Amino acid sequence: MRFPVGFVWGAATSAFQIEGASREDGKGPSIWDTFCRQPGRVAAGATGDVAIDHYHRHREDLALLAELGYGAYRFSISWPRVLPLGRGTVSRAGLGFYDQLVDEALELGLEPYPTLYHWDLPQALQDEGGWPTRGTAAWFSDYAALMIERLGDRVTRWATLNEPWCAAFLGHFAGIHAPGVQDARAAVASSHHLLLGHGLATAAMRAARPDAQLGIVVNPAPVVGLDGIGDDAVRRVDGLRNRWFLDPVLTGSYPKDVLDDLAAVLDDLIEPGDLDTIAAPLDWLGVNYYHDLLLEPPVEPEPWPYPFAPPAHTAARTELVTDLSWPVTPNGLADLLRHLRDTYPGLPPLAVTENGAAFTDPLVDGRIADDRRITYLAGHLEALASAMADGVDVFGYFVWSAFDNLEWHDGYRPRFGVIHVDYETMVRTPKDSALWLREFIDSSRPPADAD
Ligand code: FCB
């Protein structure tokens, strides 16, 4: 498989999942720090207090990524680390950390791809209402402006939000993510305010740095109804998961059918001008893809993140399933990319900003033979290449994740890293998949790109 000259190969992480140092250097608590402390919320009572201690090990972590052949590093900035209360007083130490991280990445030949919001809202803003409150969008925009002012001389590619669907619907309807709310009105309001925050931030960042490359990271997925799931259920899930986010950002309108489905909770949420703000032109779009949504009738009750859609089970078994019981459906990535290209004229260039799988394999004689992860990655890279051969404009691919880390409410058990982390000693060991990827990256360069 060959990828074009200049194709970006990267690895991805997020602040809460790796940094630790949850109260160091004046960092304020985030909604995830709070959530982790509520009994029963997170598997085995895991917290982000230490995580993989990246806050203290960033230098060696980045050096390892450079050694493994990546040209880019996608990470997120912890809002409460730079603004402990979400607004107002800036933490010099917090800003300094990201300053240094960016400098180190550049020195090592890793292009920094920061994401401004990967779910760790400052608790102080949650106390004032959080994402269900309109004002949070404006605070987000101010924070974005601060970050581009500080790092914009060295960082070109920015993402505003990571997977706003999760923040809104896992956090406020299913209640399995922070802040753990279960309320359709709060979830829908959150989704709109996240998108509004994205739009406001994009305008503010554009004004500060006209040359910046601004994007958003979403997690659309093909929705497939298996036996016993009707077309209307598929339409509703696809509506909330995919079109509710892509349409406003890319076309400046919410899908009519979803507006109808949500009528009971919309009230006067959407104000005149909001959609123009949300549809601020983008330079790129990040797509996170793990698996198709294969809907089947529910066997037993489980948390359901799609309001006004009949509950279903979203992870039908395939031949290979991951440790999170996620099906392995690589063709879905190609279908999704083609679908985006066909559905949204004027689609900006795409990057696959996350793709990967949770598999646990033993460390034996210093080696981790994670063959299932290699199978997973190889299948998805083949799908990506086939979509690109069909003309879909994709400029980069980031594996999730660089390191084993804190997988949100599932705690530390699911291991997504291509680099193993021993949580006792914090020793990092590249898995076979990392070595395989390095080879793959190397051999997929067009001959002209080789040095
Ligand atoms: C995505 C998240 C990322 C990670 C992967 C497995 O939804 O963006 O932080 O948890 O799933």
Tab-separated table of C-alpha atoms and ligand atoms in Angstrom:
chain	number	residue	atom	x	y	z
A	1	MET	CA	0.000	0.000	0.000
A	2	ARG	CA	1.309	3.418	-0.904
A	3	PHE	CA	0.239	6.695	0.644
A	4	PRO	CA	0.851	10.093	-0.942
A	5	VAL	CA	3.904	12.248	-0.398
A	6	GLY	CA	3.482	14.218	2.799
A	7	PHE	CA	0.807	11.925	4.233
A	8	VAL	CA	0.731	12.550	8.001
A	9	TRP	CA	1.280	9.553	10.282
A	10	GLY	CA	0.580	10.179	13.907
A	11	ALA	CA	-0.379	8.794	17.279
A	12	ALA	CA	-3.094	10.236	19.507
A	13	THR	CA	-3.746	10.708	23.221
A	14	SER	CA	-5.814	13.002	25.425
A	15	ALA	CA	-4.866	14.982	28.516
A	16	PHE	CA	-7.098	13.363	31.122
A	17	GLN	CA	-6.248	9.876	29.938
A	18	ILE	CA	-2.461	10.218	30.270
A	19	GLU	CA	-1.267	13.284	32.151
A	20	GLY	CA	-1.968	12.537	35.802
A	21	ALA	CA	-0.768	15.361	38.103
A	22	SER	CA	-4.420	16.115	38.561
A	23	ARG	CA	-3.887	18.808	41.202
A	24	GLU	CA	-0.292	19.777	40.530
A	25	ASP	CA	0.929	23.269	39.663
A	26	GLY	CA	-2.458	24.750	40.443
A	27	LYS	CA	-4.505	22.653	38.030
A	28	GLY	CA	-8.211	22.947	38.743
A	29	PRO	CA	-10.409	19.864	38.891
A	30	SER	CA	-12.314	18.837	35.795
A	31	ILE	CA	-15.670	17.108	35.601
A	32	TRP	CA	-13.784	13.843	35.074
A	33	ASP	CA	-11.852	14.290	38.329
A	34	THR	CA	-15.188	14.728	40.069
A	35	PHE	CA	-16.871	11.857	38.235
A	36	CYS	CA	-14.062	9.434	39.084
A	37	ARG	CA	-14.581	10.200	42.761
A	38	GLN	CA	-18.253	9.271	42.676
A	39	PRO	CA	-18.606	5.649	43.778
A	40	GLY	CA	-19.610	3.229	41.064
A	41	ARG	CA	-19.005	5.561	38.135
A	42	VAL	CA	-15.639	4.290	36.894
A	43	ALA	CA	-14.471	0.669	36.801
A	44	ALA	CA	-12.436	-0.331	39.852
A	45	GLY	CA	-12.631	3.236	41.170
A	46	ALA	CA	-9.915	4.383	38.759
A	47	THR	CA	-8.924	8.054	38.724
A	48	GLY	CA	-6.759	10.287	36.563
A	49	ASP	CA	-4.603	11.355	39.527
A	50	VAL	CA	-1.538	9.594	38.154
A	51	ALA	CA	-2.729	8.074	34.862
A	52	ILE	CA	0.480	7.239	32.985
A	53	ASP	CA	2.317	10.142	34.604
A	54	HIS	CA	2.860	11.794	31.248
A	55	TYR	CA	2.980	15.202	32.958
A	56	HIS	CA	6.389	14.216	34.302
A	57	ARG	CA	7.486	11.887	31.513
A	58	HIS	CA	6.528	13.898	28.445
A	59	ARG	CA	10.068	14.222	27.190
A	60	GLU	CA	10.763	10.499	27.054
A	61	ASP	CA	7.237	9.825	25.770
A	62	LEU	CA	7.664	12.136	22.808
A	63	ALA	CA	11.130	10.793	22.095
A	64	LEU	CA	9.673	7.293	21.929
A	65	LEU	CA	6.994	8.419	19.475
A	66	ALA	CA	9.601	10.011	17.245
A	67	GLU	CA	11.625	6.796	17.353
A	68	LEU	CA	8.576	4.841	16.326
A	69	GLY	CA	8.389	6.729	13.056
A	70	TYR	CA	5.501	9.114	13.597
A	71	GLY	CA	5.580	12.574	12.095
A	72	ALA	CA	2.758	14.009	14.186
A	73	TYR	CA	1.380	13.855	17.703
A	74	ARG	CA	-2.260	14.510	18.492
A	75	PHE	CA	-2.830	15.433	22.145
A	76	SER	CA	-5.347	17.500	24.017
A	77	ILE	CA	-4.949	20.506	26.232
A	78	SER	CA	-6.509	20.308	29.663
A	79	TRP	CA	-8.655	23.416	29.979
A	80	PRO	CA	-8.517	23.423	33.818
A	81	ARG	CA	-4.740	23.030	33.728
A	82	VAL	CA	-4.380	26.376	31.963
A	83	LEU	CA	-7.468	28.034	33.427
A	84	PRO	CA	-8.089	26.380	36.807
A	85	LEU	CA	-11.552	27.931	37.083
A	86	GLY	CA	-12.265	27.732	33.368
A	87	ARG	CA	-11.886	31.484	32.950
A	88	GLY	CA	-10.151	34.392	34.599
A	89	THR	CA	-6.796	33.667	36.155
A	90	VAL	CA	-4.384	31.816	33.912
A	91	SER	CA	-2.011	29.222	35.343
A	92	ARG	CA	1.473	30.070	34.165
A	93	ALA	CA	2.687	26.587	35.016
A	94	GLY	CA	-0.171	25.031	33.059
A	95	LEU	CA	0.488	27.116	29.966
A	96	GLY	CA	4.184	26.478	30.401
A	97	PHE	CA	3.617	22.732	30.260
A	98	TYR	CA	1.991	22.912	26.828
A	99	ASP	CA	4.566	25.414	25.654
A	100	GLN	CA	7.274	22.965	26.478
A	101	LEU	CA	5.393	20.017	25.023
A	102	VAL	CA	5.010	21.818	21.714
A	103	ASP	CA	8.663	22.823	21.629
A	104	GLU	CA	9.778	19.277	22.381
A	105	ALA	CA	7.486	17.825	19.738
A	106	LEU	CA	8.817	20.212	17.105
A	107	GLU	CA	12.418	19.496	18.054
A	108	LEU	CA	11.739	15.806	17.576
A	109	GLY	CA	10.087	16.300	14.192
A	110	LEU	CA	6.580	15.636	15.513
A	111	GLU	CA	3.992	18.085	14.238
A	112	PRO	CA	1.765	19.039	17.177
A	113	TYR	CA	-1.987	18.531	16.667
A	114	PRO	CA	-3.639	19.899	19.809
A	115	THR	CA	-7.324	19.381	20.531
A	116	LEU	CA	-8.763	22.021	22.809
A	117	TYR	CA	-11.559	19.998	24.366
A	118	HIS	CA	-11.320	16.297	24.998
A	119	TRP	CA	-14.093	16.190	27.618
A	120	ASP	CA	-12.376	17.574	30.727
A	121	LEU	CA	-14.540	20.625	31.400
A	122	PRO	CA	-13.341	22.684	34.371
A	123	GLN	CA	-15.500	21.705	37.347
A	124	ALA	CA	-15.967	25.395	38.161
A	125	LEU	CA	-17.842	25.846	34.868
A	126	GLN	CA	-19.875	22.715	35.532
A	127	ASP	CA	-20.872	24.309	38.833
A	128	GLU	CA	-22.287	27.187	36.823
A	129	GLY	CA	-24.319	24.854	34.626
A	130	GLY	CA	-21.769	23.256	32.283
A	131	TRP	CA	-22.554	22.526	28.649
A	132	PRO	CA	-26.341	22.659	29.063
A	133	THR	CA	-25.748	26.377	29.703
A	134	ARG	CA	-25.184	28.704	26.762
A	135	GLY	CA	-22.494	30.735	28.505
A	136	THR	CA	-20.096	27.772	28.461
A	137	ALA	CA	-19.736	28.172	24.685
A	138	ALA	CA	-18.388	31.695	25.145
A	139	TRP	CA	-15.974	30.609	27.877
A	140	PHE	CA	-14.693	27.920	25.551
A	141	SER	CA	-14.081	30.485	22.847
A	142	ASP	CA	-12.106	32.698	25.228
A	143	TYR	CA	-9.971	29.719	26.246
A	144	ALA	CA	-9.374	28.854	22.572
A	145	ALA	CA	-8.261	32.423	21.880
A	146	LEU	CA	-5.854	32.274	24.810
A	147	MET	CA	-4.306	29.051	23.543
A	148	ILE	CA	-3.804	30.203	19.973
A	149	GLU	CA	-2.301	33.431	21.211
A	150	ARG	CA	0.192	31.469	23.229
A	151	LEU	CA	0.987	28.578	20.879
A	152	GLY	CA	-0.122	29.843	17.479
A	153	ASP	CA	3.399	30.899	16.529
A	154	ARG	CA	4.368	27.188	16.525
A	155	VAL	CA	1.140	25.230	16.152
A	156	THR	CA	-0.644	25.307	12.802
A	157	ARG	CA	-3.215	22.500	13.011
A	158	TRP	CA	-5.845	22.810	15.702
A	159	ALA	CA	-8.974	20.884	16.557
A	160	THR	CA	-11.611	22.569	18.675
A	161	LEU	CA	-13.640	19.662	20.074
A	162	ASN	CA	-13.156	15.931	20.251
A	163	GLU	CA	-16.322	13.893	19.625
A	164	PRO	CA	-18.980	16.343	20.800
A	165	TRP	CA	-21.517	13.508	20.445
A	166	CYS	CA	-19.888	11.706	23.394
A	167	ALA	CA	-19.630	14.827	25.537
A	168	ALA	CA	-23.311	15.605	24.955
A	169	PHE	CA	-25.017	12.220	24.861
A	170	LEU	CA	-22.780	9.886	26.878
A	171	GLY	CA	-22.325	12.652	29.435
A	172	HIS	CA	-25.881	13.972	29.676
A	173	PHE	CA	-28.270	11.271	28.470
A	174	ALA	CA	-26.729	7.829	28.955
A	175	GLY	CA	-24.942	9.288	31.982
A	176	ILE	CA	-21.957	6.964	31.665
A	177	HIS	CA	-19.498	9.813	31.069
A	178	ALA	CA	-18.955	12.920	33.183
A	179	PRO	CA	-20.920	14.762	34.398
A	180	GLY	CA	-23.168	11.696	34.609
A	181	VAL	CA	-26.485	13.404	33.882
A	182	GLN	CA	-29.467	11.527	32.406
A	183	ASP	CA	-31.705	14.099	30.831
A	184	ALA	CA	-32.639	14.471	27.172
A	185	ARG	CA	-33.078	18.237	27.378
A	186	ALA	CA	-29.647	18.688	28.979
A	187	ALA	CA	-28.059	16.405	26.383
A	188	VAL	CA	-29.537	18.205	23.408
A	189	ALA	CA	-28.721	21.613	24.898
A	190	SER	CA	-25.159	20.428	25.475
A	191	SER	CA	-24.819	19.302	21.886
A	192	HIS	CA	-25.930	22.684	20.607
A	193	HIS	CA	-23.700	24.617	22.995
A	194	LEU	CA	-20.695	22.447	22.159
A	195	LEU	CA	-21.241	23.174	18.480
A	196	LEU	CA	-21.769	26.846	19.215
A	197	GLY	CA	-18.551	26.842	21.237
A	198	HIS	CA	-16.792	25.267	18.273
A	199	GLY	CA	-18.103	27.979	15.951
A	200	LEU	CA	-17.259	30.853	18.290
A	201	ALA	CA	-13.799	29.427	18.946
A	202	THR	CA	-13.159	28.966	15.240
A	203	ALA	CA	-13.993	32.616	14.552
A	204	ALA	CA	-11.862	33.835	17.457
A	205	MET	CA	-8.903	31.681	16.443
A	206	ARG	CA	-9.222	32.673	12.804
A	207	ALA	CA	-9.157	36.334	13.804
A	208	ALA	CA	-6.051	35.793	15.927
A	209	ARG	CA	-4.195	33.686	13.353
A	210	PRO	CA	-5.564	33.804	9.822
A	211	ASP	CA	-2.980	31.223	8.762
A	212	ALA	CA	-4.034	28.552	11.286
A	213	GLN	CA	-5.549	25.306	10.024
A	214	LEU	CA	-8.699	24.844	12.052
A	215	GLY	CA	-10.795	21.718	12.379
A	216	ILE	CA	-13.106	19.698	14.593
A	217	VAL	CA	-12.966	15.993	15.423
A	218	VAL	CA	-16.191	13.997	15.158
A	219	ASN	CA	-17.065	10.324	15.486
A	220	PRO	CA	-19.580	9.435	12.818
A	221	ALA	CA	-20.238	5.782	12.080
A	222	PRO	CA	-22.302	3.856	9.563
A	223	VAL	CA	-25.490	2.646	11.263
A	224	VAL	CA	-26.667	-0.799	10.254
A	225	GLY	CA	-29.957	-2.273	11.491
A	226	LEU	CA	-29.776	-6.032	11.882
A	227	ASP	CA	-32.840	-8.309	12.066
A	228	GLY	CA	-35.526	-6.871	14.270
A	229	ILE	CA	-34.422	-3.236	13.946
A	230	GLY	CA	-36.702	-1.039	11.858
A	231	ASP	CA	-35.736	1.689	9.398
A	232	ASP	CA	-37.054	4.396	11.677
A	233	ALA	CA	-34.753	3.285	14.507
A	234	VAL	CA	-31.786	3.366	12.123
A	235	ARG	CA	-32.809	6.813	10.895
A	236	ARG	CA	-33.022	8.153	14.454
A	237	VAL	CA	-29.662	6.784	15.542
A	238	ASP	CA	-27.959	7.947	12.350
A	239	GLY	CA	-29.653	11.302	12.817
A	240	LEU	CA	-28.326	11.892	16.325
A	241	ARG	CA	-24.935	10.318	15.941
A	242	ASN	CA	-23.993	11.571	12.490
A	243	ARG	CA	-26.196	14.175	10.860
A	244	TRP	CA	-26.902	16.212	14.023
A	245	PHE	CA	-23.201	17.102	14.144
A	246	LEU	CA	-22.041	16.976	10.524
A	247	ASP	CA	-24.928	18.899	8.959
A	248	PRO	CA	-24.683	22.066	11.061
A	249	VAL	CA	-20.886	22.190	10.844
A	250	LEU	CA	-20.686	21.445	7.125
A	251	THR	CA	-23.967	22.843	5.775
A	252	GLY	CA	-25.201	25.331	8.374
A	253	SER	CA	-28.465	23.560	9.207
A	254	TYR	CA	-29.706	20.865	11.550
A	255	PRO	CA	-31.430	17.909	9.883
A	256	LYS	CA	-35.169	18.543	9.718
A	257	ASP	CA	-36.202	15.038	10.772
A	258	VAL	CA	-33.998	15.186	13.893
A	259	LEU	CA	-35.348	18.629	14.788
A	260	ASP	CA	-38.810	17.033	14.630
A	261	ASP	CA	-37.719	14.070	16.774
A	262	LEU	CA	-36.290	16.444	19.391
A	263	ALA	CA	-39.114	19.004	19.278
A	264	ALA	CA	-40.220	18.292	22.855
A	265	VAL	CA	-36.864	19.366	24.302
A	266	LEU	CA	-35.710	22.126	21.957
A	267	ASP	CA	-37.594	25.002	23.576
A	268	ASP	CA	-35.856	28.188	22.391
A	269	LEU	CA	-32.418	26.586	22.429
A	270	ILE	CA	-31.382	27.546	18.901
A	271	GLU	CA	-31.087	31.305	18.516
A	272	PRO	CA	-30.995	33.282	15.274
A	273	GLY	CA	-27.478	33.345	13.870
A	274	ASP	CA	-26.293	30.266	15.787
A	275	LEU	CA	-26.098	28.076	12.719
A	276	ASP	CA	-24.064	30.641	10.805
A	277	THR	CA	-21.639	30.676	13.711
A	278	ILE	CA	-21.473	26.883	13.859
A	279	ALA	CA	-20.848	26.619	10.121
A	280	ALA	CA	-17.672	28.735	10.249
A	281	PRO	CA	-15.451	27.498	7.388
A	282	LEU	CA	-13.095	24.675	8.318
A	283	ASP	CA	-9.667	23.786	6.979
A	284	TRP	CA	-9.932	20.132	7.879
A	285	LEU	CA	-12.212	17.597	9.509
A	286	GLY	CA	-11.020	14.896	11.911
A	287	VAL	CA	-12.852	11.586	11.849
A	288	ASN	CA	-12.502	9.077	14.672
A	289	TYR	CA	-13.541	5.589	13.647
A	290	TYR	CA	-13.631	2.404	15.728
A	291	HIS	CA	-16.521	0.316	14.378
A	292	ASP	CA	-19.847	0.386	12.588
A	293	LEU	CA	-22.935	0.721	14.715
A	294	LEU	CA	-24.509	-2.677	14.215
A	295	LEU	CA	-27.897	-2.368	15.906
A	296	GLU	CA	-29.698	-5.431	17.184
A	297	PRO	CA	-32.612	-5.818	19.587
A	298	PRO	CA	-31.472	-5.375	23.196
A	299	VAL	CA	-31.054	-8.544	25.234
A	300	GLU	CA	-30.910	-6.787	28.573
A	301	PRO	CA	-31.200	-3.111	29.532
A	302	GLU	CA	-28.017	-1.121	28.956
A	303	PRO	CA	-27.239	2.609	28.991
A	304	TRP	CA	-28.705	4.121	25.834
A	305	PRO	CA	-27.301	7.360	24.441
A	306	TYR	CA	-29.877	8.190	21.725
A	307	PRO	CA	-32.916	10.088	23.067
A	308	PHE	CA	-36.205	9.438	21.279
A	309	ALA	CA	-34.778	6.383	19.505
A	310	PRO	CA	-35.878	2.920	20.643
A	311	PRO	CA	-33.164	1.200	22.717
A	312	ALA	CA	-30.976	-1.277	20.865
A	313	HIS	CA	-27.739	-3.117	21.451
A	314	THR	CA	-24.996	-1.417	19.435
A	315	ALA	CA	-22.213	-3.966	19.365
A	316	ALA	CA	-23.239	-7.111	17.545
A	317	ARG	CA	-20.487	-9.711	17.542
A	318	THR	CA	-18.206	-10.157	14.583
A	319	GLU	CA	-15.607	-12.867	14.133
A	320	LEU	CA	-13.025	-10.736	15.933
A	321	VAL	CA	-14.218	-8.527	18.805
A	322	THR	CA	-12.112	-6.310	21.033
A	323	ASP	CA	-11.816	-6.373	24.827
A	324	LEU	CA	-14.625	-3.816	24.956
A	325	SER	CA	-16.794	-6.214	22.904
A	326	TRP	CA	-16.592	-3.783	20.008
A	327	PRO	CA	-17.073	-5.447	16.631
A	328	VAL	CA	-14.238	-5.251	14.132
A	329	THR	CA	-15.662	-3.773	10.922
A	330	PRO	CA	-12.856	-2.267	8.829
A	331	ASN	CA	-14.916	-1.841	5.658
A	332	GLY	CA	-17.090	0.582	7.569
A	333	LEU	CA	-14.211	3.059	7.540
A	334	ALA	CA	-14.066	3.049	3.744
A	335	ASP	CA	-17.877	3.266	3.531
A	336	LEU	CA	-17.908	6.168	5.967
A	337	LEU	CA	-15.211	8.141	4.170
A	338	ARG	CA	-16.894	7.665	0.789
A	339	HIS	CA	-20.238	8.552	2.290
A	340	LEU	CA	-18.860	11.819	3.707
A	341	ARG	CA	-17.362	12.704	0.347
A	342	ASP	CA	-20.629	11.920	-1.485
A	343	THR	CA	-22.924	13.633	1.028
A	344	TYR	CA	-21.144	16.903	1.756
A	345	PRO	CA	-20.026	18.900	-1.270
A	346	GLY	CA	-17.152	21.139	-0.294
A	347	LEU	CA	-16.029	18.722	2.404
A	348	PRO	CA	-12.646	19.896	3.712
A	349	PRO	CA	-9.685	17.486	3.656
A	350	LEU	CA	-10.085	14.690	6.181
A	351	ALA	CA	-7.781	13.088	8.714
A	352	VAL	CA	-8.509	9.861	10.543
A	353	THR	CA	-7.753	11.289	13.968
A	354	GLU	CA	-8.376	8.078	15.956
A	355	ASN	CA	-8.513	4.422	15.038
A	356	GLY	CA	-7.458	1.505	17.170
A	357	ALA	CA	-8.543	-1.321	19.413
A	358	ALA	CA	-8.446	-2.535	23.026
A	359	PHE	CA	-6.675	-5.862	23.308
A	360	THR	CA	-4.698	-7.141	26.279
A	361	ASP	CA	-1.680	-9.289	25.589
A	362	PRO	CA	0.983	-10.426	28.020
A	363	LEU	CA	4.452	-9.003	28.265
A	364	VAL	CA	6.748	-11.981	27.709
A	365	ASP	CA	10.512	-11.535	27.677
A	366	GLY	CA	10.175	-7.835	26.999
A	367	ARG	CA	7.833	-8.337	24.056
A	368	ILE	CA	4.085	-7.945	23.559
A	369	ALA	CA	2.779	-9.964	20.639
A	370	ASP	CA	-0.461	-8.083	19.961
A	371	ASP	CA	-1.352	-9.805	16.721
A	372	ARG	CA	-5.037	-8.976	17.013
A	373	ARG	CA	-4.213	-5.262	17.089
A	374	ILE	CA	-2.037	-5.677	14.012
A	375	THR	CA	-4.921	-7.429	12.257
A	376	TYR	CA	-7.220	-4.598	13.279
A	377	LEU	CA	-4.863	-1.862	12.096
A	378	ALA	CA	-3.943	-3.616	8.852
A	379	GLY	CA	-7.619	-4.027	7.958
A	380	HIS	CA	-8.418	-0.398	8.648
A	381	LEU	CA	-5.372	0.909	6.796
A	382	GLU	CA	-6.388	-1.159	3.808
A	383	ALA	CA	-9.885	0.320	3.994
A	384	LEU	CA	-8.394	3.802	4.246
A	385	ALA	CA	-6.194	3.197	1.219
A	386	SER	CA	-9.149	1.950	-0.781
A	387	ALA	CA	-11.222	5.048	0.028
A	388	MET	CA	-8.272	7.239	-0.921
A	389	ALA	CA	-7.835	5.319	-4.165
A	390	ASP	CA	-11.475	6.212	-4.837
A	391	GLY	CA	-10.566	9.852	-4.503
A	392	VAL	CA	-11.502	10.664	-0.906
A	393	ASP	CA	-9.144	13.413	0.255
A	394	VAL	CA	-7.506	12.135	3.451
A	395	PHE	CA	-4.214	13.690	4.547
A	396	GLY	CA	-3.414	11.845	7.746
A	397	TYR	CA	-3.946	8.879	10.033
A	398	PHE	CA	-3.510	8.803	13.822
A	399	VAL	CA	-3.545	5.571	15.753
A	400	TRP	CA	-5.444	5.466	19.046
A	401	SER	CA	-3.580	5.295	21.168
A	402	ALA	CA	0.067	6.074	21.511
A	403	PHE	CA	0.051	4.587	25.037
A	404	ASP	CA	-2.151	2.385	27.185
A	405	ASN	CA	-4.190	4.829	29.244
A	406	LEU	CA	-7.284	5.562	31.311
A	407	GLU	CA	-10.216	4.506	29.151
A	408	TRP	CA	-12.815	6.777	30.762
A	409	HIS	CA	-15.523	4.883	32.704
A	410	ASP	CA	-13.900	1.566	31.811
A	411	GLY	CA	-10.808	2.474	33.822
A	412	TYR	CA	-7.356	1.079	33.094
A	413	ARG	CA	-8.382	-2.422	32.037
A	414	PRO	CA	-8.902	-1.820	28.284
A	415	ARG	CA	-5.489	-1.345	26.745
A	416	PHE	CA	-5.608	0.730	23.568
A	417	GLY	CA	-1.915	1.579	23.317
A	418	VAL	CA	0.553	0.551	20.677
A	419	ILE	CA	2.950	1.182	23.555
A	420	HIS	CA	2.376	-0.885	26.680
A	421	VAL	CA	2.478	0.859	30.039
A	422	ASP	CA	3.218	-1.040	33.227
A	423	TYR	CA	1.013	0.818	35.691
A	424	GLU	CA	3.202	-0.137	38.666
A	425	THR	CA	6.574	0.887	37.293
A	426	MET	CA	5.374	3.206	34.503
A	427	VAL	CA	7.798	1.496	32.136
A	428	ARG	CA	6.814	1.912	28.477
A	429	THR	CA	7.332	-0.956	26.030
A	430	PRO	CA	6.425	-0.693	22.354
A	431	LYS	CA	4.141	-3.569	21.396
A	432	ASP	CA	4.635	-5.537	18.204
A	433	SER	CA	1.936	-3.361	16.635
A	434	ALA	CA	4.086	-0.254	17.147
A	435	LEU	CA	7.023	-1.937	15.424
A	436	TRP	CA	4.736	-3.206	12.679
A	437	LEU	CA	3.319	0.300	12.178
A	438	ARG	CA	6.795	1.780	11.963
A	439	GLU	CA	7.558	-0.679	9.154
A	440	PHE	CA	4.239	0.026	7.510
A	441	ILE	CA	4.770	3.790	7.598
A	442	ASP	CA	8.206	3.370	6.157
A	443	SER	CA	7.243	1.028	3.364
A	444	SER	CA	4.099	2.940	2.432
A	445	ARG	CA	6.046	6.080	1.510
A	446	PRO	CA	6.210	6.680	-2.214
A	447	PRO	CA	9.749	6.124	-3.450
A	448	ALA	CA	10.139	9.863	-4.090
A	449	ASP	CA	9.403	10.556	-0.418
A	450	ALA	CA	12.096	8.228	0.871
A	451	ASP	CA	15.308	9.687	2.127
B	1	FCB	C1	-12.856	7.729	21.681
B	1	FCB	C2	-12.215	8.801	22.527
B	1	FCB	C3	-10.849	8.433	23.044
B	1	FCB	C4	-10.762	6.977	23.434
B	1	FCB	C5	-11.302	6.096	22.351
B	1	FCB	C6	-11.196	4.629	22.648
B	1	FCB	O1	-14.227	7.875	21.715
B	1	FCB	O2	-12.093	9.985	21.797
B	1	FCB	O3	-10.539	9.290	24.107
B	1	FCB	O4	-11.371	6.784	24.639
B	1	FCB	O5	-12.626	6.416	22.080
